[in-house]
C-alpha positions as protocol buffer text, in pm:
chain_id: "A"
residue {
  index: 1
  type: MET
  ca { x: 15014 y: -10448 z: 10147 }
}
residue {
  index: 2
  type: TYR
  ca { x: 14854 y: -10385 z: 9808 }
}
residue {
  index: 3
  type: LYS
  ca { x: 15017 y: -10047 z: 9782 }
}
residue {
  index: 4
  type: ALA
  ca { x: 15365 y: -10201 z: 9805 }
}
residue {
  index: 5
  type: ILE
  ca { x: 15279 y: -10455 z: 9536 }
}
residue {
  index: 6
  type: ILE
  ca { x: 15142 y: -10187 z: 9306 }
}
residue {
  index: 7
  type: LYS
  ca { x: 15447 y: -9968 z: 9366 }
}
residue {
  index: 8
  type: GLN
  ca { x: 15669 y: -10247 z: 9231 }
}
residue {
  index: 9
  type: TRP
  ca { x: 15437 y: -10316 z: 8936 }
}
residue {
  index: 10
  type: ILE
  ca { x: 15383 y: -9957 z: 8809 }
}
residue {
  index: 11
  type: PRO
  ca { x: 15733 y: -9907 z: 8658 }
}
residue {
  index: 12
  type: LYS
  ca { x: 15689 y: -10222 z: 8449 }
}
residue {
  index: 13
  type: ILE
  ca { x: 15355 y: -10134 z: 8290 }
}
residue {
  index: 14
  type: ASN
  ca { x: 15347 y: -9987 z: 7938 }
}
residue {
  index: 15
  type: LYS
  ca { x: 15077 y: -9828 z: 7724 }
}
residue {
  index: 16
  type: GLN
  ca { x: 15000 y: -10157 z: 7554 }
}
residue {
  index: 17
  type: ASP
  ca { x: 14931 y: -10317 z: 7894 }
}
residue {
  index: 18
  type: LEU
  ca { x: 14691 y: -10033 z: 7975 }
}
residue {
  index: 19
  type: THR
  ca { x: 14517 y: -10063 z: 7639 }
}
residue {
  index: 20
  type: VAL
  ca { x: 14473 y: -10439 z: 7682 }
}
residue {
  index: 21
  type: TYR
  ca { x: 14338 y: -10388 z: 8034 }
}
residue {
  index: 22
  type: LEU
  ca { x: 14082 y: -10140 z: 7908 }
}
residue {
  index: 23
  type: GLN
  ca { x: 13980 y: -10372 z: 7625 }
}
residue {
  index: 24
  type: ASN
  ca { x: 13949 y: -10668 z: 7861 }
}
residue {
  index: 25
  type: ASN
  ca { x: 13711 y: -10461 z: 8071 }
}
residue {
  index: 26
  type: HIS
  ca { x: 13513 y: -10350 z: 7763 }
}
residue {
  index: 27
  type: ILE
  ca { x: 13617 y: -9988 z: 7811 }
}
residue {
  index: 28
  type: MET
  ca { x: 13669 y: -9776 z: 7502 }
}
residue {
  index: 29
  type: ALA
  ca { x: 13921 y: -9491 z: 7512 }
}
residue {
  index: 30
  type: SER
  ca { x: 14069 y: -9268 z: 7247 }
}
residue {
  index: 31
  type: SER
  ca { x: 14447 y: -9260 z: 7199 }
}
residue {
  index: 32
  type: GLN
  ca { x: 14450 y: -8918 z: 7368 }
}
residue {
  index: 33
  type: GLU
  ca { x: 14259 y: -9057 z: 7667 }
}
residue {
  index: 34
  type: VAL
  ca { x: 14500 y: -9350 z: 7689 }
}
residue {
  index: 35
  type: GLU
  ca { x: 14785 y: -9097 z: 7702 }
}
residue {
  index: 36
  type: VAL
  ca { x: 14614 y: -8912 z: 7988 }
}
residue {
  index: 37
  type: LEU
  ca { x: 14545 y: -9233 z: 8178 }
}
residue {
  index: 38
  type: TYR
  ca { x: 14899 y: -9358 z: 8125 }
}
residue {
  index: 39
  type: HIS
  ca { x: 15043 y: -9031 z: 8253 }
}
residue {
  index: 40
  type: TYR
  ca { x: 14826 y: -9045 z: 8567 }
}
residue {
  index: 41
  type: LEU
  ca { x: 14904 y: -9412 z: 8614 }
}
residue {
  index: 42
  type: LYS
  ca { x: 15277 y: -9348 z: 8606 }
}
residue {
  index: 43
  type: THR
  ca { x: 15289 y: -9022 z: 8802 }
}
residue {
  index: 44
  type: ARG
  ca { x: 14984 y: -9002 z: 9028 }
}
residue {
  index: 45
  type: TRP
  ca { x: 14882 y: -9359 z: 9100 }
}
residue {
  index: 46
  type: GLU
  ca { x: 14934 y: -9318 z: 9475 }
}
residue {
  index: 47
  type: GLU
  ca { x: 14691 y: -9028 z: 9486 }
}
residue {
  index: 48
  type: VAL
  ca { x: 14436 y: -9237 z: 9299 }
}
residue {
  index: 49
  type: TYR
  ca { x: 14501 y: -9533 z: 9530 }
}
residue {
  index: 50
  type: ASP
  ca { x: 14451 y: -9307 z: 9831 }
}
residue {
  index: 51
  type: GLY
  ca { x: 14125 y: -9174 z: 9687 }
}
residue {
  index: 52
  type: ARG
  ca { x: 14234 y: -8810 z: 9658 }
}
residue {
  index: 53
  type: ARG
  ca { x: 13932 y: -8630 z: 9518 }
}
residue {
  index: 54
  type: ASP
  ca { x: 14135 y: -8361 z: 9342 }
}
residue {
  index: 55
  type: VAL
  ca { x: 14290 y: -8622 z: 9110 }
}
residue {
  index: 56
  type: PHE
  ca { x: 13947 y: -8758 z: 9020 }
}
residue {
  index: 57
  type: HIS
  ca { x: 13822 y: -8406 z: 8956 }
}
residue {
  index: 58
  type: GLU
  ca { x: 14115 y: -8343 z: 8720 }
}
residue {
  index: 59
  type: LEU
  ca { x: 14056 y: -8671 z: 8537 }
}
residue {
  index: 60
  type: GLN
  ca { x: 13687 y: -8593 z: 8502 }
}
residue {
  index: 61
  type: GLY
  ca { x: 13782 y: -8280 z: 8308 }
}
residue {
  index: 62
  type: LYS
  ca { x: 14023 y: -8466 z: 8079 }
}
residue {
  index: 63
  type: LEU
  ca { x: 13818 y: -8775 z: 7989 }
}
residue {
  index: 64
  type: SER
  ca { x: 13484 y: -8824 z: 7820 }
}
residue {
  index: 65
  type: PRO
  ca { x: 13197 y: -8849 z: 8071 }
}
residue {
  index: 66
  type: GLU
  ca { x: 13132 y: -9211 z: 7970 }
}
residue {
  index: 67
  type: LEU
  ca { x: 13494 y: -9317 z: 8011 }
}
residue {
  index: 68
  type: TYR
  ca { x: 13531 y: -9136 z: 8340 }
}
residue {
  index: 69
  type: GLN
  ca { x: 13216 y: -9298 z: 8480 }
}
residue {
  index: 70
  type: ARG
  ca { x: 13320 y: -9647 z: 8368 }
}
residue {
  index: 71
  type: LEU
  ca { x: 13666 y: -9607 z: 8519 }
}
residue {
  index: 72
  type: TYR
  ca { x: 13536 y: -9458 z: 8843 }
}
residue {
  index: 73
  type: THR
  ca { x: 13286 y: -9743 z: 8877 }
}
residue {
  index: 74
  type: LEU
  ca { x: 13565 y: -9995 z: 8815 }
}
residue {
  index: 75
  type: TYR
  ca { x: 13781 y: -9815 z: 9072 }
}
residue {
  index: 76
  type: LEU
  ca { x: 13506 y: -9838 z: 9335 }
}
residue {
  index: 77
  type: GLU
  ca { x: 13452 y: -10207 z: 9258 }
}
residue {
  index: 78
  type: MET
  ca { x: 13822 y: -10281 z: 9300 }
}
residue {
  index: 79
  type: ARG
  ca { x: 13842 y: -10088 z: 9627 }
}
residue {
  index: 80
  type: LYS
  ca { x: 13552 y: -10291 z: 9760 }
}
residue {
  index: 81
  type: LYS
  ca { x: 13687 y: -10622 z: 9627 }
}
residue {
  index: 82
  type: PHE
  ca { x: 14030 y: -10572 z: 9784 }
}
residue {
  index: 83
  type: CYS
  ca { x: 13905 y: -10390 z: 10097 }
}
residue {
  index: 84
  type: ILE
  ca { x: 14118 y: -10083 z: 10030 }
}
């Protein structure tokens, strides 16, 4: 169910939405990291949703350790909250 909702929402999101989301969650990211996250959000969100470890491994190499850990922790919290 959530996957279908997200699939409809992803095309509408822009970089500003992502930046605001990060700020609202007290997560700092450089402009380059926002670009990386936006690219993955737009092109590989289903792999992230499905928990594909290779995507997380790639992201870990492209983001600062602090940012990656904060995002991964947030990801795990959301999976638990929504029983995904």
